[in-house]
Amino acid sequence: MSKILKVIGGAAAAATLLVIGGAVAATVARDARLDATVTTHTVEFPIPFPLSADELATLRAERLAALPPAEPAPADASAPPPADPLDGVDLTALALERAVARGAHLAASRYACVECHGKDLGGGTMFDDPMVGTAMGPNLTRGEGSVTRDYTAADWDRIVRHGVKKDGHPTIMPSEDFLAMSDRELSDLIAWIRSQPDVDRVQPPVSFGPLGTVLIAAEQIRFSASKITDHQGAHAVEPPQPTPDATFGKHLAQVCTGCHGLAFAGGPIPGAPPDWAPSANLTPHADGLQGWSFDQFKVALQTGVKPDGAPFRAPMDLNVKFAARMTEVELQALWAFLQTLPPAPGN
């Protein structure tokens, strides 16, 4: 019996050493990924974008139309030309006002900033699980604890569209969803963020539990900086024209790729918590959107209920409130793009 106990004890000790050794190896691998640095390009763009030539022409025409009828032109050819109706108009303030309005729509309907950064943008919860870890969305306002108070346009580009901090280290920002964001859209979002009240809140740093550590070490959880293969390529300055076609729809659909994949065929969501269902197949396949109409697609996105009466499951159920704020043109464009995809079986 004593020999058996010794064998069992030795096996238990060996198993413990293996577990400890595995944990140490996972921690080393995790830290190596966290300590890796990424070099991105440096871009600059105005915040806000100035009014475009078309906007100025429209504004000028509107103001001219609102003026009383002009007096007959004097015969004297040396008379001064009529005054520009935009003289005295604060065009910079007007550009900022329009940028903030556009940014508010982007945040409310497409980019869901409040989900991670809180309704007041002072910081929210991305995930908080003792096994996986804790990640609190940082404070984006200019209050105490802000991480973006002194950000330049290049810093915003680096963190939002590349998932890289100012020091070059990776962040958990899901930047692969935002890589197609144009300079103007990012500028509009920044203008909107800066227009929000200051919030004094210091968020704790990201930490990872044992399961999160193993998943990172095994590359089951990958940071956006490693998913994005080109950190030097230029971004579009302007988004596509907002028309109900596949070109604009493809631009909108970029935010769907993090869950639905680059082929939009769905499947298990990388690094997702166990209560998240696999993402749906968005291609016109028999197990995807084949047989759906645009109206059914629209109702499903805005209510969270599929044509067969089944409700959306996590995490898509959380996105209904954002899809419900999309414009009719945006919904039609997204649908038009999804219809161009080759039918593919779900993953």
mmCIF file of C-alpha atoms in Angstrom:
data_model
loop_
_atom_site.group_PDB
_atom_site.id
_atom_site.type_symbol
_atom_site.label_atom_id
_atom_site.label_comp_id
_atom_site.label_asym_id
_atom_site.label_seq_id
_atom_site.Cartn_x
_atom_site.Cartn_y
_atom_site.Cartn_z
ATOM 1 C CA MET A 1 0.000 0.000 0.000
ATOM 2 C CA SER A 2 2.819 2.378 0.878
ATOM 3 C CA LYS A 3 4.341 1.783 -2.558
ATOM 4 C CA ILE A 4 1.023 2.548 -4.242
ATOM 5 C CA LEU A 5 0.671 5.730 -2.195
ATOM 6 C CA LYS A 6 4.188 6.731 -3.154
ATOM 7 C CA VAL A 7 3.402 6.163 -6.837
ATOM 8 C CA ILE A 8 0.173 8.155 -6.559
ATOM 9 C CA GLY A 9 1.981 10.888 -4.679
ATOM 10 C CA GLY A 10 4.712 10.985 -7.284
ATOM 11 C CA ALA A 11 2.189 11.157 -10.117
ATOM 12 C CA ALA A 12 0.332 13.953 -8.364
ATOM 13 C CA ALA A 13 3.566 15.861 -7.850
ATOM 14 C CA ALA A 14 4.511 15.385 -11.489
ATOM 15 C CA ALA A 15 1.055 16.548 -12.608
ATOM 16 C CA THR A 16 1.355 19.600 -10.372
ATOM 17 C CA LEU A 17 4.759 20.407 -11.849
ATOM 18 C CA LEU A 18 3.345 20.024 -15.358
ATOM 19 C CA VAL A 19 0.467 22.352 -14.531
ATOM 20 C CA ILE A 20 2.805 24.905 -12.975
ATOM 21 C CA GLY A 21 5.225 24.574 -15.871
ATOM 22 C CA GLY A 22 2.398 24.994 -18.363
ATOM 23 C CA ALA A 23 1.129 28.047 -16.533
ATOM 24 C CA VAL A 24 4.580 29.586 -16.499
ATOM 25 C CA ALA A 25 5.065 28.872 -20.205
ATOM 26 C CA ALA A 26 1.655 30.347 -21.015
ATOM 27 C CA THR A 27 2.440 33.450 -18.984
ATOM 28 C CA VAL A 28 5.772 33.888 -20.757
ATOM 29 C CA ALA A 29 4.091 33.493 -24.164
ATOM 30 C CA ARG A 30 1.311 35.920 -23.181
ATOM 31 C CA ASP A 31 3.775 38.541 -21.984
ATOM 32 C CA ALA A 32 5.809 38.164 -25.176
ATOM 33 C CA ARG A 33 2.727 38.997 -27.227
ATOM 34 C CA LEU A 34 1.863 41.920 -24.969
ATOM 35 C CA ASP A 35 5.426 43.255 -25.124
ATOM 36 C CA ALA A 36 5.675 43.034 -28.912
ATOM 37 C CA THR A 37 5.764 46.391 -30.658
ATOM 38 C CA VAL A 38 4.251 47.340 -33.996
ATOM 39 C CA THR A 39 5.289 50.231 -36.221
ATOM 40 C CA THR A 40 2.455 51.902 -38.097
ATOM 41 C CA HIS A 41 2.431 54.659 -40.653
ATOM 42 C CA THR A 42 1.949 58.266 -39.545
ATOM 43 C CA VAL A 43 -1.033 60.093 -40.983
ATOM 44 C CA GLU A 44 -2.439 63.542 -40.416
ATOM 45 C CA PHE A 45 -5.886 64.904 -41.147
ATOM 46 C CA PRO A 46 -7.845 67.956 -39.973
ATOM 47 C CA ILE A 47 -10.222 67.841 -37.010
ATOM 48 C CA PRO A 48 -12.775 68.827 -38.143
ATOM 49 C CA PHE A 49 -12.587 68.555 -41.912
ATOM 50 C CA PRO A 50 -13.243 71.985 -43.453
ATOM 51 C CA LEU A 51 -16.414 72.468 -45.463
ATOM 52 C CA SER A 52 -16.053 71.008 -48.938
ATOM 53 C CA ALA A 53 -16.401 72.997 -52.141
ATOM 54 C CA ASP A 54 -19.840 71.443 -52.668
ATOM 55 C CA GLU A 55 -20.937 72.344 -49.144
ATOM 56 C CA LEU A 56 -19.735 75.921 -49.608
ATOM 57 C CA ALA A 57 -21.532 76.202 -52.939
ATOM 58 C CA THR A 58 -24.763 74.878 -51.452
ATOM 59 C CA LEU A 59 -24.490 77.175 -48.447
ATOM 60 C CA ARG A 60 -23.761 80.165 -50.674
ATOM 61 C CA ALA A 61 -26.776 79.358 -52.896
ATOM 62 C CA GLU A 62 -29.050 78.978 -49.864
ATOM 63 C CA ARG A 63 -28.001 82.332 -48.458
ATOM 64 C CA LEU A 64 -28.356 84.049 -51.814
ATOM 65 C CA ALA A 65 -31.870 82.643 -52.180
ATOM 66 C CA ALA A 66 -32.778 84.025 -48.750
ATOM 67 C CA LEU A 67 -31.672 87.579 -49.627
ATOM 68 C CA PRO A 68 -34.234 90.199 -50.743
ATOM 69 C CA PRO A 69 -34.373 90.905 -54.501
ATOM 70 C CA ALA A 70 -31.244 92.703 -55.655
ATOM 71 C CA GLU A 71 -31.354 96.295 -56.859
ATOM 72 C CA PRO A 72 -30.668 96.838 -60.582
ATOM 73 C CA ALA A 73 -26.956 96.850 -61.291
ATOM 74 C CA PRO A 74 -25.548 100.376 -61.682
ATOM 75 C CA ALA A 75 -24.325 101.483 -65.088
ATOM 76 C CA ASP A 76 -20.993 102.444 -63.596
ATOM 77 C CA ALA A 77 -18.718 99.515 -64.426
ATOM 78 C CA SER A 78 -16.382 100.525 -61.613
ATOM 79 C CA ALA A 79 -18.955 99.675 -58.929
ATOM 80 C CA PRO A 80 -17.760 97.021 -56.453
ATOM 81 C CA PRO A 81 -19.015 93.462 -56.965
ATOM 82 C CA PRO A 82 -21.807 92.258 -54.688
ATOM 83 C CA ALA A 83 -20.703 90.995 -51.312
ATOM 84 C CA ASP A 84 -20.160 87.269 -50.833
ATOM 85 C CA PRO A 85 -23.116 85.972 -48.777
ATOM 86 C CA LEU A 86 -20.634 83.905 -46.741
ATOM 87 C CA ASP A 87 -18.736 86.994 -45.571
ATOM 88 C CA GLY A 88 -18.829 87.049 -41.789
ATOM 89 C CA VAL A 89 -19.931 83.423 -41.465
ATOM 90 C CA ASP A 90 -17.773 81.385 -39.063
ATOM 91 C CA LEU A 91 -17.080 78.536 -41.466
ATOM 92 C CA THR A 92 -14.795 76.749 -38.984
ATOM 93 C CA ALA A 93 -17.520 76.659 -36.347
ATOM 94 C CA LEU A 94 -20.029 75.469 -38.924
ATOM 95 C CA ALA A 95 -17.672 72.712 -40.081
ATOM 96 C CA LEU A 96 -17.247 71.574 -36.475
ATOM 97 C CA GLU A 97 -20.996 71.571 -35.894
ATOM 98 C CA ARG A 98 -21.562 69.371 -38.936
ATOM 99 C CA ALA A 99 -18.663 67.072 -38.037
ATOM 100 C CA VAL A 100 -20.045 66.545 -34.525
ATOM 101 C CA ALA A 101 -23.464 65.669 -35.961
ATOM 102 C CA ARG A 102 -21.949 63.159 -38.380
ATOM 103 C CA GLY A 103 -19.775 61.696 -35.628
ATOM 104 C CA ALA A 104 -22.779 61.289 -33.340
ATOM 105 C CA HIS A 105 -24.536 59.243 -36.027
ATOM 106 C CA LEU A 106 -21.473 57.082 -36.636
ATOM 107 C CA ALA A 107 -21.137 56.343 -32.924
ATOM 108 C CA ALA A 108 -24.857 55.678 -32.483
ATOM 109 C CA SER A 109 -25.373 53.425 -35.497
ATOM 110 C CA ARG A 110 -22.128 51.876 -36.737
ATOM 111 C CA TYR A 111 -19.228 51.932 -34.322
ATOM 112 C CA ALA A 112 -20.914 51.412 -30.928
ATOM 113 C CA CYS A 113 -18.271 53.334 -28.969
ATOM 114 C CA VAL A 114 -20.410 53.394 -25.810
ATOM 115 C CA GLU A 115 -20.398 49.596 -25.532
ATOM 116 C CA CYS A 116 -16.778 49.625 -24.375
ATOM 117 C CA HIS A 117 -16.228 53.228 -23.313
ATOM 118 C CA GLY A 118 -19.474 53.836 -21.429
ATOM 119 C CA LYS A 119 -22.497 56.005 -22.169
ATOM 120 C CA ASP A 120 -20.572 59.061 -20.954
ATOM 121 C CA LEU A 121 -17.358 57.933 -22.762
ATOM 122 C CA GLY A 122 -15.624 58.091 -19.391
ATOM 123 C CA GLY A 123 -14.853 54.381 -19.496
ATOM 124 C CA GLY A 124 -16.852 51.159 -19.506
ATOM 125 C CA THR A 125 -16.418 47.421 -19.155
ATOM 126 C CA MET A 126 -15.268 45.323 -22.091
ATOM 127 C CA PHE A 127 -15.073 42.079 -20.128
ATOM 128 C CA ASP A 128 -14.750 41.184 -16.467
ATOM 129 C CA ASP A 129 -14.337 37.514 -15.680
ATOM 130 C CA PRO A 130 -11.931 36.045 -13.104
ATOM 131 C CA MET A 131 -10.907 33.266 -15.484
ATOM 132 C CA VAL A 132 -10.549 35.355 -18.630
ATOM 133 C CA GLY A 133 -9.478 38.667 -17.129
ATOM 134 C CA THR A 134 -10.615 42.242 -16.774
ATOM 135 C CA ALA A 135 -10.580 44.931 -19.426
ATOM 136 C CA MET A 136 -12.117 48.314 -18.774
ATOM 137 C CA GLY A 137 -12.683 50.539 -21.783
ATOM 138 C CA PRO A 138 -10.547 53.674 -21.291
ATOM 139 C CA ASN A 139 -11.779 57.190 -20.611
ATOM 140 C CA LEU A 140 -12.013 59.043 -23.947
ATOM 141 C CA THR A 141 -13.109 62.417 -22.564
ATOM 142 C CA ARG A 142 -10.734 65.178 -21.572
ATOM 143 C CA GLY A 143 -11.366 64.712 -17.866
ATOM 144 C CA GLU A 144 -9.078 63.275 -15.205
ATOM 145 C CA GLY A 145 -7.982 59.795 -16.225
ATOM 146 C CA SER A 146 -8.318 60.450 -19.957
ATOM 147 C CA VAL A 147 -6.005 58.431 -22.182
ATOM 148 C CA THR A 148 -6.710 60.546 -25.271
ATOM 149 C CA ARG A 149 -6.468 64.103 -23.918
ATOM 150 C CA ASP A 150 -3.293 64.917 -25.848
ATOM 151 C CA TYR A 151 -3.880 62.606 -28.803
ATOM 152 C CA THR A 152 -3.023 63.874 -32.256
ATOM 153 C CA ALA A 153 -4.759 62.669 -35.404
ATOM 154 C CA ALA A 154 -1.899 60.188 -35.888
ATOM 155 C CA ASP A 155 -2.404 58.807 -32.365
ATOM 156 C CA TRP A 156 -6.130 58.321 -32.996
ATOM 157 C CA ASP A 157 -5.389 56.561 -36.284
ATOM 158 C CA ARG A 158 -2.878 54.273 -34.606
ATOM 159 C CA ILE A 159 -5.194 53.153 -31.799
ATOM 160 C CA VAL A 160 -8.530 53.035 -33.673
ATOM 161 C CA ARG A 161 -7.541 51.666 -37.080
ATOM 162 C CA HIS A 162 -4.462 49.637 -36.098
ATOM 163 C CA GLY A 163 -4.948 48.573 -32.477
ATOM 164 C CA VAL A 164 -1.609 50.019 -31.420
ATOM 165 C CA LYS A 165 -0.880 52.326 -28.481
ATOM 166 C CA LYS A 166 1.335 55.395 -28.682
ATOM 167 C CA ASP A 167 4.249 53.316 -27.364
ATOM 168 C CA GLY A 168 3.798 50.716 -30.121
ATOM 169 C CA HIS A 169 2.328 47.973 -27.920
ATOM 170 C CA PRO A 170 -0.876 46.152 -28.914
ATOM 171 C CA THR A 171 -4.233 46.933 -27.376
ATOM 172 C CA ILE A 172 -7.465 44.963 -27.167
ATOM 173 C CA MET A 173 -9.260 47.522 -29.355
ATOM 174 C CA PRO A 174 -11.065 45.514 -32.108
ATOM 175 C CA SER A 175 -9.401 47.584 -34.805
ATOM 176 C CA GLU A 176 -9.833 45.033 -37.572
ATOM 177 C CA ASP A 177 -13.475 46.192 -37.597
ATOM 178 C CA PHE A 178 -12.423 49.813 -38.130
ATOM 179 C CA LEU A 179 -9.589 49.456 -40.623
ATOM 180 C CA ALA A 180 -11.785 50.646 -43.520
ATOM 181 C CA MET A 181 -12.855 53.787 -41.645
ATOM 182 C CA SER A 182 -11.975 56.837 -43.725
ATOM 183 C CA ASP A 183 -10.027 59.826 -42.446
ATOM 184 C CA ARG A 184 -13.162 61.969 -42.518
ATOM 185 C CA GLU A 185 -15.181 59.447 -40.510
ATOM 186 C CA LEU A 186 -12.452 59.133 -37.894
ATOM 187 C CA SER A 187 -12.145 62.930 -37.775
ATOM 188 C CA ASP A 188 -15.922 63.203 -37.288
ATOM 189 C CA LEU A 189 -15.839 60.682 -34.447
ATOM 190 C CA ILE A 190 -13.018 62.562 -32.735
ATOM 191 C CA ALA A 191 -14.927 65.845 -33.088
ATOM 192 C CA TRP A 192 -17.969 64.221 -31.486
ATOM 193 C CA ILE A 193 -15.926 62.658 -28.666
ATOM 194 C CA ARG A 194 -14.270 65.986 -27.902
ATOM 195 C CA SER A 195 -17.689 67.660 -27.764
ATOM 196 C CA GLN A 196 -18.794 65.467 -24.859
ATOM 197 C CA PRO A 197 -18.562 66.634 -21.221
ATOM 198 C CA ASP A 198 -15.370 65.877 -19.324
ATOM 199 C CA VAL A 199 -15.561 62.844 -17.052
ATOM 200 C CA ASP A 200 -13.096 62.288 -14.215
ATOM 201 C CA ARG A 201 -12.534 58.537 -14.094
ATOM 202 C CA VAL A 202 -9.323 56.547 -13.943
ATOM 203 C CA GLN A 203 -9.697 53.058 -15.369
ATOM 204 C CA PRO A 204 -7.489 50.181 -14.167
ATOM 205 C CA PRO A 205 -5.102 48.521 -16.613
ATOM 206 C CA VAL A 206 -6.051 45.373 -18.496
ATOM 207 C CA SER A 207 -5.308 42.118 -16.699
ATOM 208 C CA PHE A 208 -5.686 38.497 -17.770
ATOM 209 C CA GLY A 209 -6.777 35.479 -15.765
ATOM 210 C CA PRO A 210 -5.547 31.897 -16.231
ATOM 211 C CA LEU A 211 -7.916 31.070 -19.096
ATOM 212 C CA GLY A 212 -7.227 34.377 -20.840
ATOM 213 C CA THR A 213 -3.505 33.761 -20.476
ATOM 214 C CA VAL A 214 -3.757 30.304 -22.055
ATOM 215 C CA LEU A 215 -5.967 31.580 -24.888
ATOM 216 C CA ILE A 216 -3.528 34.376 -25.702
ATOM 217 C CA ALA A 217 -0.561 32.011 -25.531
ATOM 218 C CA ALA A 218 -2.351 29.587 -27.877
ATOM 219 C CA GLU A 219 -3.345 32.489 -30.164
ATOM 220 C CA GLN A 220 -7.010 31.722 -29.653
ATOM 221 C CA ILE A 221 -7.229 35.342 -28.595
ATOM 222 C CA ARG A 222 -5.284 37.541 -30.983
ATOM 223 C CA PHE A 223 -4.773 41.268 -30.776
ATOM 224 C CA SER A 224 -5.884 43.391 -33.714
ATOM 225 C CA ALA A 225 -2.320 44.547 -34.302
ATOM 226 C CA SER A 226 -1.364 40.977 -35.255
ATOM 227 C CA LYS A 227 -4.530 40.354 -37.299
ATOM 228 C CA ILE A 228 -3.978 43.414 -39.476
ATOM 229 C CA THR A 229 -1.343 42.516 -42.036
ATOM 230 C CA ASP A 230 -0.696 45.974 -43.472
ATOM 231 C CA HIS A 231 0.081 48.777 -41.031
ATOM 232 C CA GLN A 232 1.605 51.011 -43.704
ATOM 233 C CA GLY A 233 -1.162 51.195 -46.301
ATOM 234 C CA ALA A 234 -3.033 54.464 -46.766
ATOM 235 C CA HIS A 235 -6.625 54.857 -45.656
ATOM 236 C CA ALA A 236 -9.351 56.391 -47.774
ATOM 237 C CA VAL A 237 -9.656 60.116 -47.095
ATOM 238 C CA GLU A 238 -13.407 60.187 -47.792
ATOM 239 C CA PRO A 239 -15.973 57.413 -47.380
ATOM 240 C CA PRO A 240 -17.951 56.215 -50.406
ATOM 241 C CA GLN A 241 -20.975 58.283 -51.305
ATOM 242 C CA PRO A 242 -23.962 57.288 -49.126
ATOM 243 C CA THR A 243 -26.009 55.634 -51.817
ATOM 244 C CA PRO A 244 -27.969 52.341 -51.566
ATOM 245 C CA ASP A 245 -25.436 50.286 -53.488
ATOM 246 C CA ALA A 246 -22.905 47.551 -52.814
ATOM 247 C CA THR A 247 -19.912 49.915 -52.815
ATOM 248 C CA PHE A 248 -21.205 51.832 -49.823
ATOM 249 C CA GLY A 249 -22.492 48.593 -48.317
ATOM 250 C CA LYS A 250 -19.052 46.975 -48.441
ATOM 251 C CA HIS A 251 -17.677 49.956 -46.544
ATOM 252 C CA LEU A 252 -20.371 49.573 -43.887
ATOM 253 C CA ALA A 253 -19.888 45.804 -43.620
ATOM 254 C CA GLN A 254 -16.272 46.113 -42.437
ATOM 255 C CA VAL A 255 -17.526 46.349 -38.852
ATOM 256 C CA CYS A 256 -19.177 42.933 -39.254
ATOM 257 C CA THR A 257 -15.981 41.037 -40.078
ATOM 258 C CA GLY A 258 -14.757 40.670 -36.487
ATOM 259 C CA CYS A 259 -17.609 38.256 -35.736
ATOM 260 C CA HIS A 260 -18.798 37.064 -39.152
ATOM 261 C CA GLY A 261 -15.363 36.669 -40.750
ATOM 262 C CA LEU A 262 -13.867 38.095 -43.902
ATOM 263 C CA ALA A 263 -16.088 35.814 -46.032
ATOM 264 C CA PHE A 264 -19.157 36.700 -43.915
ATOM 265 C CA ALA A 265 -19.942 32.967 -43.582
ATOM 266 C CA GLY A 266 -20.066 33.146 -39.767
ATOM 267 C CA GLY A 267 -18.965 30.499 -37.298
ATOM 268 C CA PRO A 268 -17.388 30.471 -33.826
ATOM 269 C CA ILE A 269 -16.235 33.926 -32.757
ATOM 270 C CA PRO A 270 -12.512 33.929 -31.853
ATOM 271 C CA GLY A 271 -11.925 34.524 -28.146
ATOM 272 C CA ALA A 272 -15.646 34.815 -27.401
ATOM 273 C CA PRO A 273 -17.049 33.888 -23.981
ATOM 274 C CA PRO A 274 -18.793 30.507 -23.809
ATOM 275 C CA ASP A 275 -22.301 32.005 -23.764
ATOM 276 C CA TRP A 276 -21.833 33.622 -27.194
ATOM 277 C CA ALA A 277 -23.400 31.729 -30.070
ATOM 278 C CA PRO A 278 -21.511 31.228 -33.340
ATOM 279 C CA SER A 279 -22.054 34.146 -35.682
ATOM 280 C CA ALA A 280 -24.609 33.781 -38.446
ATOM 281 C CA ASN A 281 -23.871 33.116 -42.107
ATOM 282 C CA LEU A 282 -24.576 36.381 -43.963
ATOM 283 C CA THR A 283 -24.048 35.020 -47.465
ATOM 284 C CA PRO A 284 -27.021 34.124 -49.722
ATOM 285 C CA HIS A 285 -26.602 30.418 -48.904
ATOM 286 C CA ALA A 286 -29.292 27.969 -47.786
ATOM 287 C CA ASP A 287 -28.040 28.209 -44.192
ATOM 288 C CA GLY A 288 -27.553 31.959 -44.526
ATOM 289 C CA LEU A 289 -29.713 34.711 -45.989
ATOM 290 C CA GLN A 290 -31.019 32.759 -48.977
ATOM 291 C CA GLY A 291 -34.735 33.402 -49.331
ATOM 292 C CA TRP A 292 -34.704 36.523 -47.181
ATOM 293 C CA SER A 293 -36.129 39.783 -48.522
ATOM 294 C CA PHE A 294 -34.745 43.206 -47.780
ATOM 295 C CA ASP A 295 -37.753 43.951 -45.562
ATOM 296 C CA GLN A 296 -37.124 40.802 -43.525
ATOM 297 C CA PHE A 297 -33.452 41.708 -43.200
ATOM 298 C CA LYS A 298 -34.357 45.230 -42.054
ATOM 299 C CA VAL A 299 -36.910 44.018 -39.497
ATOM 300 C CA ALA A 300 -34.469 41.439 -38.126
ATOM 301 C CA LEU A 301 -31.706 44.029 -37.656
ATOM 302 C CA GLN A 302 -34.030 46.550 -36.050
ATOM 303 C CA THR A 303 -35.966 44.186 -33.777
ATOM 304 C CA GLY A 304 -33.580 41.296 -33.153
ATOM 305 C CA VAL A 305 -36.100 38.746 -34.405
ATOM 306 C CA LYS A 306 -35.485 36.567 -37.476
ATOM 307 C CA PRO A 307 -38.187 35.816 -40.077
ATOM 308 C CA ASP A 308 -38.802 32.421 -38.436
ATOM 309 C CA GLY A 309 -39.479 34.130 -35.095
ATOM 310 C CA ALA A 310 -36.197 33.115 -33.463
ATOM 311 C CA PRO A 311 -34.518 35.907 -31.481
ATOM 312 C CA PHE A 312 -30.938 37.001 -31.979
ATOM 313 C CA ARG A 313 -28.515 35.545 -29.455
ATOM 314 C CA ALA A 314 -25.492 37.153 -27.811
ATOM 315 C CA PRO A 315 -23.641 39.138 -28.921
ATOM 316 C CA MET A 316 -25.837 40.138 -31.868
ATOM 317 C CA ASP A 317 -28.784 40.858 -29.581
ATOM 318 C CA LEU A 318 -26.779 43.755 -28.146
ATOM 319 C CA ASN A 319 -26.292 45.307 -31.583
ATOM 320 C CA VAL A 320 -29.973 45.754 -32.386
ATOM 321 C CA LYS A 321 -30.124 49.180 -30.758
ATOM 322 C CA PHE A 322 -27.336 50.376 -33.044
ATOM 323 C CA ALA A 323 -28.734 48.856 -36.235
ATOM 324 C CA ALA A 324 -32.083 50.461 -35.423
ATOM 325 C CA ARG A 325 -30.410 53.870 -35.816
ATOM 326 C CA MET A 326 -29.048 53.174 -39.288
ATOM 327 C CA THR A 327 -30.604 55.161 -42.091
ATOM 328 C CA GLU A 328 -32.715 53.538 -44.788
ATOM 329 C CA VAL A 329 -29.904 54.142 -47.281
ATOM 330 C CA GLU A 330 -27.367 52.446 -45.005
ATOM 331 C CA LEU A 331 -29.596 49.414 -44.551
ATOM 332 C CA GLN A 332 -30.249 49.137 -48.287
ATOM 333 C CA ALA A 333 -26.537 49.479 -49.064
ATOM 334 C CA LEU A 334 -25.580 46.785 -46.542
ATOM 335 C CA TRP A 335 -28.198 44.453 -47.987
ATOM 336 C CA ALA A 336 -27.028 45.192 -51.550
ATOM 337 C CA PHE A 337 -23.454 44.250 -50.617
ATOM 338 C CA LEU A 338 -24.417 41.024 -48.835
ATOM 339 C CA GLN A 339 -26.352 39.947 -51.918
ATOM 340 C CA THR A 340 -23.162 40.186 -54.003
ATOM 341 C CA LEU A 341 -21.315 37.636 -51.842
ATOM 342 C CA PRO A 342 -20.798 34.144 -53.216
ATOM 343 C CA PRO A 343 -23.014 31.674 -51.358
ATOM 344 C CA ALA A 344 -20.938 29.782 -48.825
ATOM 345 C CA PRO A 345 -21.863 27.160 -46.231
ATOM 346 C CA GLY A 346 -21.653 28.337 -42.647
ATOM 347 C CA ASN A 347 -18.453 27.613 -40.760
#
